[in-house]
Amino acid sequence: MDGWMMDGWMDGWMDGWMDGWMDGWMDGWMDGWMDGWMDGWMDGWMDGWMDGWMDGWMDGWMDGWMDGWMDGWMDGWMDGWMDGWMDGWMDGWMDGWMDGRAGGRADGRTDGRTDGRTDGQTDRQTDRQTDRQTDRQTDRQTDRQTDR
């Protein structure tokens, strides 16, 4: 009985019906229904609904709302508020405060003290310095040349 059960019926059952089940129904199920489901419904879902969602709604969102936001609100903010702030407040500050310093204290110095000095003392000083330097250089060069 053991020989018949183990070697005969059991092996026959294992090799026959079970292997047949594994090779036939199971593989057929795996290759057929499951692969068909994977290739068909799932891939169709991935290629169809998902891609359509990605290409349609998402791209429409990216191209539409996001780009509109970037081009519209953000650029408007950059061009409007920021540039207005840069051109208005900053330039006003630069032109006002800086020019106020230059126009007030510096211009007063330039027009008053400096110009007076330039016209009077500077011309005299320049003439004297030029005369002194030229005389010294000429004397030195003459001395060197005659020594040689």
PDB file of C-alpha atoms in Angstrom:
ATOM      1  CA  MET A   1       0.000   0.000   0.000  1.00  0.00           C
ATOM      2  CA  ASP A   2       2.796   2.366   0.874  1.00  0.00           C
ATOM      3  CA  GLY A   3       4.565   1.679  -2.402  1.00  0.00           C
ATOM      4  CA  TRP A   4       1.377   2.073  -4.360  1.00  0.00           C
ATOM      5  CA  MET A   5       0.331   5.200  -2.444  1.00  0.00           C
ATOM      6  CA  MET A   6       3.666   6.934  -2.483  1.00  0.00           C
ATOM      7  CA  ASP A   7       5.068   5.803  -5.780  1.00  0.00           C
ATOM      8  CA  GLY A   8       1.972   5.336  -7.771  1.00  0.00           C
ATOM      9  CA  TRP A   9      -1.033   7.376  -6.953  1.00  0.00           C
ATOM     10  CA  MET A  10       0.739  10.178  -5.052  1.00  0.00           C
ATOM     11  CA  ASP A  11       3.522  10.587  -7.587  1.00  0.00           C
ATOM     12  CA  GLY A  12       1.030  10.311 -10.355  1.00  0.00           C
ATOM     13  CA  TRP A  13      -1.128  12.857  -8.653  1.00  0.00           C
ATOM     14  CA  MET A  14       1.836  15.134  -7.977  1.00  0.00           C
ATOM     15  CA  ASP A  15       3.276  14.763 -11.448  1.00  0.00           C
ATOM     16  CA  GLY A  16      -0.007  14.640 -13.224  1.00  0.00           C
ATOM     17  CA  TRP A  17      -2.849  16.617 -11.765  1.00  0.00           C
ATOM     18  CA  MET A  18      -0.771  18.996  -9.626  1.00  0.00           C
ATOM     19  CA  ASP A  19       1.797  19.713 -12.316  1.00  0.00           C
ATOM     20  CA  GLY A  20      -0.983  19.962 -14.799  1.00  0.00           C
ATOM     21  CA  TRP A  21      -2.713  22.365 -12.497  1.00  0.00           C
ATOM     22  CA  MET A  22       0.485  24.322 -11.989  1.00  0.00           C
ATOM     23  CA  ASP A  23       1.409  24.333 -15.666  1.00  0.00           C
ATOM     24  CA  GLY A  24      -2.076  24.602 -16.999  1.00  0.00           C
ATOM     25  CA  TRP A  25      -4.608  26.414 -14.912  1.00  0.00           C
ATOM     26  CA  MET A  26      -2.169  28.411 -12.777  1.00  0.00           C
ATOM     27  CA  ASP A  27       0.104  29.412 -15.656  1.00  0.00           C
ATOM     28  CA  GLY A  28      -2.896  30.023 -17.802  1.00  0.00           C
ATOM     29  CA  TRP A  29      -4.290  32.185 -15.055  1.00  0.00           C
ATOM     30  CA  MET A  30      -0.988  33.977 -14.637  1.00  0.00           C
ATOM     31  CA  ASP A  31      -0.332  34.329 -18.365  1.00  0.00           C
ATOM     32  CA  GLY A  32      -3.901  34.840 -19.344  1.00  0.00           C
ATOM     33  CA  TRP A  33      -6.167  36.605 -16.914  1.00  0.00           C
ATOM     34  CA  MET A  34      -3.506  38.183 -14.715  1.00  0.00           C
ATOM     35  CA  ASP A  35      -1.253  39.321 -17.558  1.00  0.00           C
ATOM     36  CA  GLY A  36      -4.284  40.339 -19.514  1.00  0.00           C
ATOM     37  CA  TRP A  37      -5.400  42.334 -16.514  1.00  0.00           C
ATOM     38  CA  MET A  38      -1.950  43.835 -16.102  1.00  0.00           C
ATOM     39  CA  ASP A  39      -1.482  44.538 -19.806  1.00  0.00           C
ATOM     40  CA  GLY A  40      -5.045  45.447 -20.467  1.00  0.00           C
ATOM     41  CA  TRP A  41      -6.957  47.109 -17.682  1.00  0.00           C
ATOM     42  CA  MET A  42      -3.983  48.239 -15.609  1.00  0.00           C
ATOM     43  CA  ASP A  43      -1.860  49.441 -18.513  1.00  0.00           C
ATOM     44  CA  GLY A  44      -4.901  50.932 -20.116  1.00  0.00           C
ATOM     45  CA  TRP A  45      -5.582  52.709 -16.851  1.00  0.00           C
ATOM     46  CA  MET A  46      -1.981  53.831 -16.612  1.00  0.00           C
ATOM     47  CA  ASP A  47      -1.760  54.888 -20.255  1.00  0.00           C
ATOM     48  CA  GLY A  48      -5.253  56.228 -20.463  1.00  0.00           C
ATOM     49  CA  TRP A  49      -6.695  57.744 -17.338  1.00  0.00           C
ATOM     50  CA  MET A  50      -3.404  58.430 -15.552  1.00  0.00           C
ATOM     51  CA  ASP A  51      -1.601  59.834 -18.582  1.00  0.00           C
ATOM     52  CA  GLY A  52      -4.686  61.760 -19.526  1.00  0.00           C
ATOM     53  CA  TRP A  53      -4.742  63.111 -15.995  1.00  0.00           C
ATOM     54  CA  MET A  54      -1.042  63.922 -16.115  1.00  0.00           C
ATOM     55  CA  ASP A  55      -1.170  65.455 -19.580  1.00  0.00           C
ATOM     56  CA  GLY A  56      -4.523  67.091 -19.137  1.00  0.00           C
ATOM     57  CA  TRP A  57      -5.363  68.316 -15.685  1.00  0.00           C
ATOM     58  CA  MET A  58      -1.797  68.506 -14.345  1.00  0.00           C
ATOM     59  CA  ASP A  59      -0.308  70.152 -17.420  1.00  0.00           C
ATOM     60  CA  GLY A  60      -3.296  72.426 -17.637  1.00  0.00           C
ATOM     61  CA  TRP A  61      -2.669  73.335 -14.019  1.00  0.00           C
ATOM     62  CA  MET A  62       1.036  73.856 -14.655  1.00  0.00           C
ATOM     63  CA  ASP A  63       0.546  75.784 -17.880  1.00  0.00           C
ATOM     64  CA  GLY A  64      -2.567  77.588 -16.800  1.00  0.00           C
ATOM     65  CA  TRP A  65      -2.879  78.470 -13.156  1.00  0.00           C
ATOM     66  CA  MET A  66       0.799  78.184 -12.223  1.00  0.00           C
ATOM     67  CA  ASP A  67       2.174  79.983 -15.264  1.00  0.00           C
ATOM     68  CA  GLY A  68      -0.592  82.527 -15.025  1.00  0.00           C
ATOM     69  CA  TRP A  69       0.382  83.026 -11.408  1.00  0.00           C
ATOM     70  CA  MET A  70       4.072  83.252 -12.274  1.00  0.00           C
ATOM     71  CA  ASP A  71       3.577  85.525 -15.262  1.00  0.00           C
ATOM     72  CA  GLY A  72       0.740  87.509 -13.812  1.00  0.00           C
ATOM     73  CA  TRP A  73       0.763  88.000 -10.089  1.00  0.00           C
ATOM     74  CA  MET A  74       4.476  87.363  -9.514  1.00  0.00           C
ATOM     75  CA  ASP A  75       5.717  89.408 -12.461  1.00  0.00           C
ATOM     76  CA  GLY A  76       3.190  92.084 -11.677  1.00  0.00           C
ATOM     77  CA  TRP A  77       4.513  92.078  -8.136  1.00  0.00           C
ATOM     78  CA  MET A  78       8.102  92.189  -9.356  1.00  0.00           C
ATOM     79  CA  ASP A  79       7.437  94.858 -11.961  1.00  0.00           C
ATOM     80  CA  GLY A  80       4.979  96.805  -9.893  1.00  0.00           C
ATOM     81  CA  TRP A  81       5.572  96.806  -6.186  1.00  0.00           C
ATOM     82  CA  MET A  82       9.258  95.852  -6.201  1.00  0.00           C
ATOM     83  CA  ASP A  83      10.307  98.032  -9.112  1.00  0.00           C
ATOM     84  CA  GLY A  84       8.102 100.815  -7.863  1.00  0.00           C
ATOM     85  CA  TRP A  85       9.789 100.449  -4.506  1.00  0.00           C
ATOM     86  CA  MET A  86      13.234 100.298  -6.084  1.00  0.00           C
ATOM     87  CA  ASP A  87      12.590 103.143  -8.509  1.00  0.00           C
ATOM     88  CA  GLY A  88      10.543 105.207  -6.118  1.00  0.00           C
ATOM     89  CA  TRP A  89      11.630 104.913  -2.533  1.00  0.00           C
ATOM     90  CA  MET A  90      15.218 103.831  -3.177  1.00  0.00           C
ATOM     91  CA  ASP A  91      15.885 106.340  -5.945  1.00  0.00           C
ATOM     92  CA  GLY A  92      14.134 109.014  -3.958  1.00  0.00           C
ATOM     93  CA  TRP A  93      16.333 108.100  -1.046  1.00  0.00           C
ATOM     94  CA  MET A  94      19.449 108.048  -3.201  1.00  0.00           C
ATOM     95  CA  ASP A  95      18.565 111.273  -4.996  1.00  0.00           C
ATOM     96  CA  GLY A  96      17.282 112.969  -1.880  1.00  0.00           C
ATOM     97  CA  TRP A  97      19.491 111.951   0.989  1.00  0.00           C
ATOM     98  CA  MET A  98      22.665 111.539  -1.054  1.00  0.00           C
ATOM     99  CA  ASP A  99      22.123 114.664  -3.126  1.00  0.00           C
ATOM    100  CA  GLY A 100      21.134 116.486   0.027  1.00  0.00           C
ATOM    101  CA  ARG A 101      24.520 115.614   1.458  1.00  0.00           C
ATOM    102  CA  ALA A 102      26.355 116.433  -1.749  1.00  0.00           C
ATOM    103  CA  GLY A 103      24.168 119.405  -2.597  1.00  0.00           C
ATOM    104  CA  GLY A 104      24.182 120.845   0.874  1.00  0.00           C
ATOM    105  CA  ARG A 105      27.475 120.434   2.616  1.00  0.00           C
ATOM    106  CA  ALA A 106      29.713 119.441  -0.300  1.00  0.00           C
ATOM    107  CA  ASP A 107      28.419 122.028  -2.775  1.00  0.00           C
ATOM    108  CA  GLY A 108      28.651 124.704  -0.129  1.00  0.00           C
ATOM    109  CA  ARG A 109      32.253 123.746   0.455  1.00  0.00           C
ATOM    110  CA  THR A 110      33.013 123.594  -3.236  1.00  0.00           C
ATOM    111  CA  ASP A 111      31.403 126.917  -4.038  1.00  0.00           C
ATOM    112  CA  GLY A 112      32.636 128.733  -0.975  1.00  0.00           C
ATOM    113  CA  ARG A 113      35.866 127.607   0.515  1.00  0.00           C
ATOM    114  CA  THR A 114      37.346 125.485  -2.272  1.00  0.00           C
ATOM    115  CA  ASP A 115      36.693 127.850  -5.168  1.00  0.00           C
ATOM    116  CA  GLY A 116      38.111 130.734  -3.159  1.00  0.00           C
ATOM    117  CA  ARG A 117      41.218 128.690  -2.488  1.00  0.00           C
ATOM    118  CA  THR A 118      41.466 127.529  -6.067  1.00  0.00           C
ATOM    119  CA  ASP A 119      41.286 131.029  -7.473  1.00  0.00           C
ATOM    120  CA  GLY A 120      43.617 132.621  -4.959  1.00  0.00           C
ATOM    121  CA  GLN A 121      46.073 130.410  -3.152  1.00  0.00           C
ATOM    122  CA  THR A 122      46.209 127.420  -5.464  1.00  0.00           C
ATOM    123  CA  ASP A 123      47.321 129.333  -8.530  1.00  0.00           C
ATOM    124  CA  ARG A 124      50.114 131.008  -6.593  1.00  0.00           C
ATOM    125  CA  GLN A 125      51.156 127.750  -4.958  1.00  0.00           C
ATOM    126  CA  THR A 126      51.152 125.906  -8.266  1.00  0.00           C
ATOM    127  CA  ASP A 127      53.300 128.576  -9.901  1.00  0.00           C
ATOM    128  CA  ARG A 128      55.801 128.557  -7.043  1.00  0.00           C
ATOM    129  CA  GLN A 129      56.004 124.756  -6.841  1.00  0.00           C
ATOM    130  CA  THR A 130      56.394 124.394 -10.575  1.00  0.00           C
ATOM    131  CA  ASP A 131      59.141 127.012 -10.634  1.00  0.00           C
ATOM    132  CA  ARG A 132      60.993 125.390  -7.726  1.00  0.00           C
ATOM    133  CA  GLN A 133      60.762 121.840  -9.098  1.00  0.00           C
ATOM    134  CA  THR A 134      61.759 122.830 -12.585  1.00  0.00           C
ATOM    135  CA  ASP A 135      64.724 124.839 -11.323  1.00  0.00           C
ATOM    136  CA  ARG A 136      65.940 121.941  -9.133  1.00  0.00           C
ATOM    137  CA  GLN A 137      65.541 119.327 -11.859  1.00  0.00           C
ATOM    138  CA  THR A 138      67.284 121.503 -14.394  1.00  0.00           C
ATOM    139  CA  ASP A 139      70.141 122.198 -11.975  1.00  0.00           C
ATOM    140  CA  ARG A 140      70.566 118.468 -11.158  1.00  0.00           C
ATOM    141  CA  GLN A 141      70.504 117.393 -14.777  1.00  0.00           C
ATOM    142  CA  THR A 142      72.972 120.087 -15.715  1.00  0.00           C
ATOM    143  CA  ASP A 143      75.293 119.096 -12.854  1.00  0.00           C
ATOM    144  CA  ARG A 144      75.162 115.389 -13.800  1.00  0.00           C
ATOM    145  CA  GLN A 145      75.833 116.038 -17.431  1.00  0.00           C
ATOM    146  CA  THR A 146      78.754 118.348 -16.747  1.00  0.00           C
ATOM    147  CA  ASP A 147      80.234 115.889 -14.221  1.00  0.00           C
ATOM    148  CA  ARG A 148      80.336 113.195 -16.875  1.00  0.00           C
TER     149      ARG A 148
END
